[in-house]
Short mmCIF file of C-alpha atoms in Angstrom, two decimals:
data_model
loop_
_atom_site.label_atom_id
_atom_site.label_comp_id
_atom_site.label_asym_id
_atom_site.label_seq_id
_atom_site.Cartn_x
_atom_site.Cartn_y
_atom_site.Cartn_z
CA UNK B 1 -183.79 23.19 84.62
CA UNK B 2 -183.60 26.83 83.44
CA UNK B 3 -180.40 28.78 83.64
CA UNK B 4 -181.59 30.89 86.40
CA UNK B 5 -182.82 28.04 88.40
CA UNK B 6 -179.36 26.40 88.17
CA UNK B 7 -177.69 29.63 89.40
CA UNK B 8 -180.09 29.96 92.28
CA UNK B 9 -179.40 26.36 93.19
CA UNK B 10 -175.67 27.02 93.46
CA UNK B 11 -176.28 30.20 95.54
CA UNK B 12 -178.72 28.25 97.81
CA UNK B 13 -175.93 25.67 98.38
CA UNK B 14 -173.55 28.51 99.26
CA UNK B 15 -175.93 30.02 101.77
CA UNK B 16 -176.46 26.53 103.31
CA UNK B 17 -172.61 26.09 103.67
CA UNK B 18 -172.40 29.52 105.43
CA UNK B 19 -175.13 28.66 107.97
CA UNK B 20 -173.48 25.26 108.69
CA UNK B 21 -170.23 26.92 109.37
CA UNK B 22 -171.94 29.46 111.59
CA UNK B 23 -173.64 26.64 113.59
CA UNK B 24 -170.25 24.87 114.09
CA UNK B 25 -168.63 28.12 115.38
CA UNK B 26 -171.61 28.54 117.75
CA UNK B 27 -170.79 25.26 119.37
CA UNK B 28 -167.25 26.54 119.93
CA UNK B 29 -168.20 29.77 121.63
CA UNK B 30 -168.50 30.02 125.43
CA UNK B 31 -167.43 33.45 126.54
CA UNK B 32 -166.91 37.01 125.37
CA UNK B 33 -163.30 36.37 124.49
CA UNK B 34 -164.40 33.53 122.22
CA UNK B 35 -167.29 35.62 120.68
CA UNK B 36 -165.18 38.78 120.06
CA UNK B 37 -161.78 37.23 119.30
CA UNK B 38 -162.13 33.55 118.78
CA UNK B 39 -160.21 32.78 122.03
CA UNK B 40 -157.00 34.02 120.38
CA UNK B 41 -156.62 30.69 118.69
CA UNK B 42 -156.79 31.30 114.90
CA UNK B 43 -154.24 29.54 112.78
CA UNK B 44 -152.31 31.65 110.45
CA UNK B 45 -154.02 30.58 107.30
CA UNK B 46 -157.52 31.22 108.85
CA UNK B 47 -156.38 34.66 110.16
CA UNK B 48 -154.75 35.51 106.69
CA UNK B 49 -157.67 34.39 104.48
CA UNK B 50 -160.15 35.96 106.88
CA UNK B 51 -158.38 39.39 106.82
CA UNK B 52 -158.26 39.24 103.04
CA UNK B 53 -161.90 38.32 102.63
CA UNK B 54 -163.08 40.85 105.11
CA UNK B 55 -161.01 43.52 103.41
CA UNK B 56 -161.86 42.76 99.80
CA UNK B 57 -165.48 43.51 99.29
CA UNK B 58 -167.52 43.29 96.11
CA UNK B 59 -165.34 46.06 94.59
CA UNK B 60 -162.58 43.50 93.93
CA UNK B 61 -164.85 41.36 91.73
CA UNK B 62 -166.89 44.19 90.19
CA UNK B 63 -165.12 47.52 90.74
CA UNK B 64 -161.65 46.64 89.75
CA UNK B 65 -162.38 44.72 86.53
CA UNK B 66 -164.78 47.46 85.62
CA UNK B 67 -162.23 50.20 86.10
CA UNK B 68 -159.63 48.33 84.12
CA UNK B 69 -162.15 47.59 81.42
CA UNK B 70 -163.06 51.23 81.06
CA UNK B 71 -159.74 52.99 81.67
CA UNK B 72 -156.86 50.52 81.84
CA UNK B 73 -154.01 49.66 84.04
CA UNK B 74 -153.65 53.17 85.45
CA UNK B 75 -156.57 52.16 87.65
CA UNK B 76 -154.41 49.46 89.16
CA UNK B 77 -152.51 51.84 91.38
CA UNK B 78 -155.09 51.46 94.07
CA UNK B 79 -154.64 47.84 94.09
CA UNK B 80 -150.85 48.13 94.14
CA UNK B 81 -151.07 50.48 97.05
CA UNK B 82 -153.31 48.08 98.95
CA UNK B 83 -150.97 45.13 98.44
CA UNK B 84 -148.04 47.17 99.70
CA UNK B 85 -150.04 48.37 102.62
CA UNK B 86 -151.23 44.86 103.50
CA UNK B 87 -147.71 43.57 103.39
CA UNK B 88 -146.31 46.24 105.67
CA UNK B 89 -149.25 45.58 108.04
CA UNK B 90 -148.56 41.92 108.37
CA UNK B 91 -144.73 42.45 108.50
CA UNK B 92 -144.60 45.23 111.12
CA UNK B 93 -147.94 45.65 112.88
CA UNK B 94 -149.27 42.02 113.18
CA UNK B 95 -146.53 40.43 115.45
CA UNK B 96 -146.42 43.49 117.80
CA UNK B 97 -150.13 43.98 118.05
CA UNK B 98 -150.70 40.35 118.71
CA UNK B 99 -148.22 40.39 121.57
CA UNK B 100 -148.98 43.87 122.97
CA UNK B 101 -152.69 43.37 123.24
CA UNK B 102 -152.27 40.36 125.29
CA UNK B 103 -149.70 42.00 127.56
CA UNK B 104 -151.87 45.22 127.97
CA UNK B 105 -154.48 43.60 130.15
CA UNK B 106 -155.63 41.12 127.48
CA UNK B 107 -157.28 43.76 125.35
CA UNK B 108 -159.76 42.19 122.86
CA UNK B 109 -160.63 45.37 120.89
CA UNK B 110 -158.70 48.29 119.34
CA UNK B 111 -160.23 51.03 121.60
CA UNK B 112 -159.54 48.88 124.78
CA UNK B 113 -155.94 48.34 123.64
CA UNK B 114 -155.52 52.15 123.34
CA UNK B 115 -156.85 52.59 126.81
CA UNK B 116 -154.87 49.81 128.37
CA UNK B 117 -151.72 50.73 126.61
CA UNK B 118 -151.82 54.42 127.55
CA UNK B 119 -153.42 54.13 130.95
CA UNK B 120 -156.37 56.43 130.13
CA UNK B 121 -158.25 56.10 133.34
CA UNK B 122 -160.77 58.69 132.10
CA UNK B 123 -162.14 56.28 129.46
CA UNK B 124 -162.35 59.10 127.03
CA UNK B 125 -160.20 57.53 124.46
CA UNK B 126 -161.78 54.20 124.58
CA UNK B 127 -165.37 55.41 124.32
CA UNK B 128 -164.58 57.96 121.69
CA UNK B 129 -162.89 55.41 119.51
CA UNK B 130 -165.78 52.97 120.09
CA UNK B 131 -168.23 55.52 118.95
CA UNK B 132 -166.23 56.32 115.84
CA UNK B 133 -166.21 52.57 115.01
CA UNK B 134 -169.87 52.24 115.78
CA UNK B 135 -171.04 55.20 113.55
CA UNK B 136 -168.82 54.49 110.55
CA UNK B 137 -169.24 50.74 110.50
CA UNK B 138 -173.21 50.96 110.78
CA UNK B 139 -173.14 52.89 107.54
CA UNK B 140 -170.37 50.61 106.14
CA UNK B 141 -172.47 47.47 106.88
CA UNK B 142 -175.56 49.17 105.31
CA UNK B 143 -173.57 49.84 102.18
CA UNK B 144 -172.84 46.14 101.97
CA UNK B 145 -176.44 45.27 102.30
CA UNK B 146 -177.32 47.74 99.60
CA UNK B 147 -174.80 45.97 97.30
CA UNK B 148 -176.48 42.71 98.08
CA UNK B 149 -179.75 44.01 97.19
CA UNK B 150 -178.61 45.48 93.98
CA UNK B 151 -176.87 42.26 93.13
CA UNK B 152 -180.04 40.16 93.41
CA UNK B 153 -181.96 42.92 91.49
CA UNK B 154 -179.63 43.07 88.61
CA UNK B 155 -178.65 39.39 88.40
CA UNK B 156 -182.01 37.68 88.91
CA UNK B 157 -184.64 40.34 88.45
CA UNK B 158 -185.82 39.97 92.09
CA UNK B 159 -186.88 43.10 93.97
CA UNK B 160 -184.17 45.08 95.70
CA UNK B 161 -185.73 44.72 99.18
CA UNK B 162 -186.10 40.85 98.87
CA UNK B 163 -182.40 40.51 97.89
CA UNK B 164 -181.21 42.90 100.47
CA UNK B 165 -183.14 41.11 103.22
CA UNK B 166 -181.93 37.78 102.11
CA UNK B 167 -178.23 38.80 102.17
CA UNK B 168 -178.62 40.65 105.49
CA UNK B 169 -180.64 37.71 106.98
CA UNK B 170 -178.15 34.92 106.14
CA UNK B 171 -175.10 37.00 107.13
CA UNK B 172 -176.82 38.03 110.47
CA UNK B 173 -177.70 34.36 111.25
CA UNK B 174 -174.12 32.99 111.10
CA UNK B 175 -172.49 36.11 112.61
CA UNK B 176 -175.14 36.46 115.45
CA UNK B 177 -174.61 32.88 116.81
CA UNK B 178 -171.06 32.07 115.51
CA UNK B 179 -169.50 35.31 116.49
CA UNK B 180 -165.83 36.15 115.58
CA UNK B 181 -165.01 32.51 114.88
CA UNK B 182 -168.09 32.04 112.74
CA UNK B 183 -167.22 35.19 110.74
CA UNK B 184 -163.54 34.10 110.39
CA UNK B 185 -164.31 30.53 109.27
CA UNK B 186 -166.94 31.62 106.73
CA UNK B 187 -164.39 34.12 105.60
CA UNK B 188 -162.05 31.34 104.79
CA UNK B 189 -164.66 29.61 102.57
CA UNK B 190 -165.54 32.87 100.99
CA UNK B 191 -161.84 33.80 100.35
CA UNK B 192 -161.28 30.39 98.68
CA UNK B 193 -164.52 30.90 96.50
CA UNK B 194 -163.30 34.31 95.50
CA UNK B 195 -159.82 32.95 94.68
CA UNK B 196 -161.21 30.18 92.47
CA UNK B 197 -163.51 32.59 90.60
CA UNK B 198 -160.76 35.27 89.94
CA UNK B 199 -158.39 32.54 88.63
CA UNK B 200 -160.86 30.58 86.55
CA UNK B 201 -162.63 33.52 84.70
CA UNK B 202 -159.51 35.36 83.27
CA UNK B 203 -157.86 32.07 82.37
CA UNK B 204 -160.95 30.77 80.47
CA UNK B 205 -161.62 34.29 78.92
CA UNK B 206 -157.96 34.36 77.63
CA UNK B 207 -158.16 30.86 76.13
CA UNK B 208 -161.57 31.75 74.50
CA UNK B 209 -160.02 34.82 73.07
CA UNK B 210 -157.08 33.17 71.56
CA UNK B 211 -154.35 33.57 73.91
CA UNK B 212 -152.40 36.42 75.75
CA UNK B 213 -150.99 37.84 72.56
CA UNK B 214 -154.46 38.09 70.95
CA UNK B 215 -155.82 39.72 74.18
CA UNK B 216 -153.08 42.35 74.10
CA UNK B 217 -153.60 42.90 70.28
CA UNK B 218 -157.35 43.27 70.72
CA UNK B 219 -156.93 45.77 73.72
CA UNK B 220 -154.58 47.99 71.55
CA UNK B 221 -157.16 47.73 68.74
CA UNK B 222 -160.14 48.83 71.03
CA UNK B 223 -157.89 51.68 72.29
CA UNK B 224 -157.04 52.76 68.76
CA UNK B 225 -160.74 52.78 67.87
CA UNK B 226 -161.64 54.80 70.85
CA UNK B 227 -158.91 57.38 70.44
CA UNK B 228 -159.88 57.83 66.80
CA UNK B 229 -163.43 58.46 67.75
CA UNK B 230 -162.57 60.68 70.70
CA UNK B 231 -159.21 62.33 70.04
CA UNK B 232 -159.43 64.57 73.10
CA UNK B 233 -160.02 61.74 75.43
CA UNK B 234 -157.29 59.28 74.62
CA UNK B 235 -156.63 56.12 76.67
CA UNK B 236 -153.85 53.43 76.59
CA UNK B 237 -155.26 50.57 78.79
CA UNK B 238 -151.96 48.69 78.86
CA UNK B 239 -150.08 51.55 80.48
CA UNK B 240 -149.65 51.88 84.24
CA UNK B 241 -149.00 55.73 83.80
CA UNK B 242 -150.98 57.12 80.81
CA UNK B 243 -153.83 59.28 81.94
CA UNK B 244 -152.61 59.70 85.54
CA UNK B 245 -150.77 62.65 86.94
CA UNK B 246 -148.22 62.11 89.66
CA UNK B 247 -150.61 63.35 92.42
CA UNK B 248 -153.42 61.11 91.03
CA UNK B 249 -151.16 58.01 91.21
CA UNK B 250 -149.92 58.78 94.76
CA UNK B 251 -153.39 59.54 95.83
CA UNK B 252 -154.56 56.13 94.46
CA UNK B 253 -151.63 54.25 96.04
CA UNK B 254 -152.26 55.96 99.33
CA UNK B 255 -155.27 53.64 99.83
CA UNK B 256 -152.58 51.31 101.34
CA UNK B 257 -152.17 53.67 104.32
CA UNK B 258 -155.67 52.69 105.40
CA UNK B 259 -154.69 49.23 106.46
CA UNK B 260 -153.03 50.32 109.64
CA UNK B 261 -156.35 51.63 111.10
CA UNK B 262 -158.97 49.15 109.92
CA UNK B 263 -160.48 47.58 112.99
CA UNK B 264 -162.13 44.68 111.10
CA UNK B 265 -158.74 43.70 109.59
CA UNK B 266 -156.19 44.20 112.39
CA UNK B 267 -158.48 42.38 114.89
CA UNK B 268 -157.34 39.24 113.08
CA UNK B 269 -153.80 39.93 114.16
CA UNK B 270 -155.00 40.01 117.66
CA UNK B 271 -156.81 36.66 117.26
CA UNK B 272 -153.75 34.63 116.11
CA UNK B 273 -152.26 31.89 118.38
CA UNK B 274 -149.05 33.83 118.78
CA UNK B 275 -146.89 36.48 117.17
CA UNK B 276 -144.89 33.69 115.45
CA UNK B 277 -147.94 32.96 113.22
CA UNK B 278 -147.64 36.38 111.62
CA UNK B 279 -144.84 35.28 109.24
CA UNK B 280 -146.88 32.35 107.84
CA UNK B 281 -149.91 34.49 107.86
CA UNK B 282 -148.29 37.17 105.79
CA UNK B 283 -147.13 34.71 103.22
CA UNK B 284 -150.53 33.24 102.87
CA UNK B 285 -152.37 36.45 102.98
CA UNK B 286 -150.19 38.45 100.56
CA UNK B 287 -150.08 35.43 98.13
CA UNK B 288 -153.90 35.28 98.12
CA UNK B 289 -154.10 38.97 97.65
CA UNK B 290 -151.70 39.16 94.82
CA UNK B 291 -153.30 36.28 92.92
CA UNK B 292 -156.98 37.58 93.38
CA UNK B 293 -155.93 41.20 92.62
CA UNK B 294 -154.09 40.03 89.50
CA UNK B 295 -157.03 37.97 88.45
CA UNK B 296 -159.39 41.03 88.94
CA UNK B 297 -157.10 43.16 86.81
CA UNK B 298 -156.77 40.51 84.12
CA UNK B 299 -160.54 39.99 84.05
CA UNK B 300 -160.79 43.65 83.04
CA UNK B 301 -158.50 43.42 80.08
CA UNK B 302 -159.52 39.84 78.97
CA UNK B 303 -163.21 40.94 79.17
CA UNK B 304 -162.48 43.98 77.01
CA UNK B 305 -160.74 41.73 74.46
CA UNK B 306 -163.41 39.00 74.46
CA UNK B 307 -166.34 41.37 73.95
CA UNK B 308 -164.71 43.59 71.50
CA UNK B 309 -163.78 40.63 69.37
CA UNK B 310 -167.38 39.94 69.07
CA UNK B 311 -168.41 43.48 68.43
CA UNK B 312 -169.97 44.00 71.82
CA UNK B 313 -169.60 46.89 74.26
CA UNK B 314 -170.81 46.76 77.86
CA UNK B 315 -172.99 49.62 78.94
CA UNK B 316 -171.84 49.07 82.55
CA UNK B 317 -168.15 48.04 82.79
CA UNK B 318 -168.64 46.81 86.31
CA UNK B 319 -170.68 43.85 84.90
CA UNK B 320 -167.72 42.52 83.03
CA UNK B 321 -166.98 39.89 85.69
CA UNK B 322 -170.61 38.64 85.77
CA UNK B 323 -171.09 38.70 82.03
CA UNK B 324 -167.89 36.60 81.42
CA UNK B 325 -169.20 34.10 83.99
CA UNK B 326 -172.60 33.81 82.26
CA UNK B 327 -171.26 33.39 78.74
CA UNK B 328 -168.19 31.16 79.46
CA UNK B 329 -169.60 28.66 82.09
CA UNK B 330 -172.40 26.20 82.45
CA UNK B 331 -175.23 28.06 84.51
CA UNK B 332 -174.57 26.06 87.68
CA UNK B 333 -170.90 27.07 87.46
CA UNK B 334 -171.88 30.52 86.70
CA UNK B 335 -173.97 30.38 89.80
CA UNK B 336 -171.02 29.48 91.83
CA UNK B 337 -169.09 32.35 90.27
CA UNK B 338 -172.06 34.70 91.22
CA UNK B 339 -171.93 33.28 94.79
CA UNK B 340 -168.23 34.56 94.84
CA UNK B 341 -169.60 38.12 94.49
CA UNK B 342 -171.89 37.55 97.42
CA UNK B 343 -169.06 35.93 99.40
CA UNK B 344 -167.00 39.22 99.00
CA UNK B 345 -169.99 41.32 100.17
CA UNK B 346 -171.07 39.11 103.04
CA UNK B 347 -167.56 38.49 104.37
CA UNK B 348 -167.07 42.16 104.85
CA UNK B 349 -170.57 42.68 106.47
CA UNK B 350 -169.94 39.88 109.06
CA UNK B 351 -166.61 41.17 110.12
CA UNK B 352 -167.92 44.61 110.54
CA UNK B 353 -170.79 43.48 112.54
CA UNK B 354 -168.60 41.78 115.04
CA UNK B 355 -166.42 44.89 115.39
CA UNK B 356 -169.64 47.06 116.01
CA UNK B 357 -170.83 44.55 118.57
CA UNK B 358 -167.42 44.78 120.41
CA UNK B 359 -167.63 48.49 120.29
CA UNK B 360 -171.04 48.46 121.97
CA UNK B 361 -170.27 45.83 124.53
CA UNK B 362 -166.50 45.98 125.32
CA UNK B 363 -165.77 49.54 124.53
CA UNK B 364 -168.97 51.49 125.57
CA UNK B 365 -170.96 49.21 128.07
CA UNK B 366 -167.94 47.89 130.06
CA UNK B 367 -166.06 51.14 129.85
CA UNK B 368 -168.76 52.54 132.09
CA UNK B 369 -167.81 49.92 134.71
CA UNK B 370 -170.76 47.55 133.83
CA UNK B 371 -169.92 43.91 134.43
CA UNK B 372 -171.79 40.67 133.96
CA UNK B 373 -171.37 36.89 133.73
CA UNK B 374 -169.55 35.57 130.61
CA UNK B 375 -172.77 34.06 129.35
CA UNK B 376 -174.61 37.45 129.67
CA UNK B 377 -171.81 39.27 127.99
CA UNK B 378 -171.99 36.95 125.04
CA UNK B 379 -175.79 37.52 124.98
CA UNK B 380 -175.16 41.26 125.03
CA UNK B 381 -172.61 40.83 122.24
CA UNK B 382 -175.26 39.06 120.15
CA UNK B 383 -177.85 41.76 120.93
CA UNK B 384 -175.06 44.24 119.78
CA UNK B 385 -174.79 42.39 116.44
CA UNK B 386 -178.67 42.31 116.12
CA UNK B 387 -178.92 46.13 116.98
CA UNK B 388 -176.45 47.29 114.44
CA UNK B 389 -177.84 44.89 111.78
CA UNK B 390 -181.37 46.23 112.19
CA UNK B 391 -180.24 49.81 112.02
CA UNK B 392 -178.16 49.04 108.90
CA UNK B 393 -181.17 47.23 107.34
CA UNK B 394 -183.44 50.34 108.03
CA UNK B 395 -180.83 52.49 106.30
CA UNK B 396 -180.45 50.18 103.38
CA UNK B 397 -184.23 50.18 102.66
CA UNK B 398 -183.54 53.33 100.72
CA UNK B 399 -180.62 52.64 98.61
CA UNK B 400 -179.12 56.15 98.69
CA UNK B 401 -175.93 56.43 96.64
CA UNK B 402 -174.37 58.51 99.35
CA UNK B 403 -174.24 55.53 101.61
CA UNK B 404 -172.22 53.61 99.02
CA UNK B 405 -169.89 56.71 98.70
CA UNK B 406 -169.24 56.34 102.45
CA UNK B 407 -167.20 53.22 101.95
CA UNK B 408 -164.23 55.18 100.69
CA UNK B 409 -164.89 57.83 103.25
CA UNK B 410 -164.94 55.35 106.16
CA UNK B 411 -161.75 53.74 104.85
CA UNK B 412 -160.01 57.08 104.92
CA UNK B 413 -161.71 57.85 108.33
CA UNK B 414 -160.32 54.76 110.03
CA UNK B 415 -157.03 54.95 108.36
CA UNK B 416 -156.60 58.68 109.19
CA UNK B 417 -157.89 58.50 112.79
CA UNK B 418 -156.59 55.14 113.97
CA UNK B 419 -153.75 54.20 111.63
CA UNK B 420 -151.03 56.53 112.98
CA UNK B 421 -152.17 55.79 116.72
CA UNK B 422 -151.72 52.05 116.02
CA UNK B 423 -148.14 52.59 114.62
CA UNK B 424 -147.14 55.00 117.33
CA UNK B 425 -148.51 52.66 120.08
CA UNK B 426 -146.44 49.80 118.88
CA UNK B 427 -143.13 51.64 117.90
CA UNK B 428 -143.02 54.81 120.06
CA UNK B 429 -143.03 54.40 123.86
CA UNK B 430 -143.65 58.07 124.56
CA UNK B 431 -147.15 58.22 123.12
CA UNK B 432 -149.66 59.60 125.77
CA UNK B 433 -153.39 59.28 126.11
CA UNK B 434 -153.74 63.09 125.51
CA UNK B 435 -151.61 62.83 122.31
CA UNK B 436 -153.73 59.82 121.12
CA UNK B 437 -157.03 61.60 121.73
CA UNK B 438 -155.94 64.81 120.06
CA UNK B 439 -154.43 62.91 117.06
CA UNK B 440 -157.57 60.79 116.61
CA UNK B 441 -159.95 63.77 116.63
CA UNK B 442 -157.63 65.67 114.25
CA UNK B 443 -157.44 62.78 111.81
CA UNK B 444 -161.25 62.40 111.80
CA UNK B 445 -161.92 66.14 111.37
CA UNK B 446 -159.39 66.28 108.41
CA UNK B 447 -161.02 63.41 106.65
CA UNK B 448 -164.48 65.01 107.14
CA UNK B 449 -163.31 68.40 106.07
CA UNK B 450 -161.10 67.43 103.23
CA UNK B 451 -163.35 64.62 101.84
CA UNK B 452 -166.31 66.96 101.74
CA UNK B 453 -164.49 69.64 99.76
CA UNK B 454 -164.58 68.71 96.09
CA UNK B 455 -161.61 70.93 95.22
CA UNK B 456 -159.30 69.34 97.82
CA UNK B 457 -160.61 65.74 97.22
CA UNK B 458 -159.95 66.18 93.59
CA UNK B 459 -156.30 66.92 94.32
CA UNK B 460 -155.50 64.17 96.88
CA UNK B 461 -157.44 61.45 98.68
CA UNK B 462 -158.28 62.65 102.10
CA UNK B 463 -156.47 59.74 103.91
CA UNK B 464 -152.99 61.34 103.15
CA UNK B 465 -153.56 64.68 104.87
CA UNK B 466 -155.56 63.14 107.71
CA UNK B 467 -152.86 60.46 108.27
CA UNK B 468 -150.06 63.12 108.47
CA UNK B 469 -152.13 65.48 110.60
CA UNK B 470 -153.01 62.81 113.05
CA UNK B 471 -149.38 61.63 113.36
CA UNK B 472 -147.99 65.18 113.85
CA UNK B 473 -150.54 66.23 116.46
CA UNK B 474 -150.28 62.94 118.47
CA UNK B 475 -146.49 63.30 118.50
CA UNK B 476 -146.52 67.09 119.42
CA UNK B 477 -149.16 66.68 122.21
CA UNK B 478 -147.44 63.58 123.51
CA UNK B 479 -144.19 65.42 123.81
CA UNK B 480 -146.02 68.18 125.71
CA UNK B 481 -147.84 65.81 128.10
CA UNK B 482 -145.17 63.15 128.57
CA UNK B 483 -144.85 61.69 132.00
CA UNK B 484 -142.87 58.96 133.52
CA UNK B 485 -144.87 55.66 133.97
CA UNK B 486 -142.73 52.72 134.99
CA UNK B 487 -145.63 50.26 134.29
CA UNK B 488 -146.03 51.51 130.69
CA UNK B 489 -142.39 51.35 129.98
CA UNK B 490 -142.19 47.80 131.51
CA UNK B 491 -145.04 46.58 129.26
CA UNK B 492 -143.44 48.24 126.19
CA UNK B 493 -140.09 46.42 126.96
CA UNK B 494 -141.92 43.14 127.53
CA UNK B 495 -143.59 43.49 124.17
CA UNK B 496 -140.34 44.24 122.33
CA UNK B 497 -138.62 41.38 124.02
CA UNK B 498 -141.52 38.98 123.28
CA UNK B 499 -141.54 39.94 119.62
CA UNK B 500 -137.89 39.48 119.18
CA UNK B 501 -137.96 36.02 120.94
CA UNK B 502 -141.29 34.58 119.83
CA UNK B 503 -141.83 30.78 120.32
CA UNK B 504 -142.54 28.55 117.36
CA UNK B 505 -146.22 28.00 116.87
CA UNK B 506 -145.96 24.42 118.12
CA UNK B 507 -144.59 25.64 121.41
CA UNK B 508 -147.44 27.98 122.05
CA UNK B 509 -149.58 26.72 124.94
CA UNK B 510 -152.83 28.40 123.76
CA UNK B 511 -155.48 25.80 122.79
CA UNK B 512 -155.46 25.06 119.12
CA UNK B 513 -158.02 26.38 116.62
CA UNK B 514 -160.51 23.87 115.17
#
């Protein structure tokens, strides 16, 4: 059996496992609440690992190690910002959002929560938010499919289109039939696979290099050789600060602001059994995130030490994770590690497909007063997944680099347009629908203008000005349009009381997750 055959066998087994989980979830899905939100019965571990896997795409296994390999720990500020943002999200947003979305007319999407929370009878807020989600995530999904095609092209020499269609087809199958539960359960398997790979590779690489001390010494030697050859472009890869200005570091860490507004992440909070599960979810999710992010950072430094000790230099730093897997492990084990890269890509695609489907069915179709039986609504949800996937596949047939660049742009778009509204909805009772609409539009416009201006984007990541502008406009307009609404105030009080007096998970009457 050739090395490539062994690796393909491992990936084939991974695909089979994903399809089996999707079929299991299909048997558990009966209505739209099940299909879009898993019946609000996710255990904290499932919610936490699912949120982590759907968040951490292929950049965690390829981009982060590559950046550390090329530049050093100064590139870790994005990771640090993301970990802090994720912790704040779990600590402050998760329990309130889980409680409030149920109190506010059992809202199962972020746009429907905005509408129900703020009593926007015009449906403008809900439909506008749904359209923003649909547009951004269609390109976001397409970028993941492009990554899948490039992965197969570079790893196995297959055609780009064949690899892209294979990744798209497998992901579509288990998401189309399994819905939110299928995406969440496959995310758990994918999160565990990513965790195993990001622990095993740096540990084995460090041992193969001679130990932690030798890794540090070899990194310093590589830095010295680089600095001697290029005195005007010095690097110190073991420093968190060298090479990064104050604004650059703040800009990188500001990625963490995006968490508050990412629909495919915060929907996991809404799907938990109760607000009480947020505490356990936070501990599990942040532990997973710290260990995997630490593994990715260590992989970059250990990879530099390993290859420099053998006189090798990687032409593409982002292949350091893949190259270490191929030289340090048996081909079948290397195939499992390669499957971890696919897991990172596919987990994000599946979560975004479900959010796009919910935007089509729950936030646009039903916002126009259209109703149907639970069975038909699930069918419409599946048609929504299929529609978005087909459009994304058509976009991905031409792997335009601008699509991949849109990932960071979309993260800023959701963070800047939705993040402040989520926080204000949960912590400020005076937010109005007019304020939310004005803030959302302002945040989206600032992201668009700032992100497309190279001079501005070079100074600060667009999420920072967009987040601040959205918050300020939402507050000012809300104060100008404030009105007394006893029902809104009662619901807000009910939410606060429920969050401060949450029952233990075992006391929750909601049916248990499988």
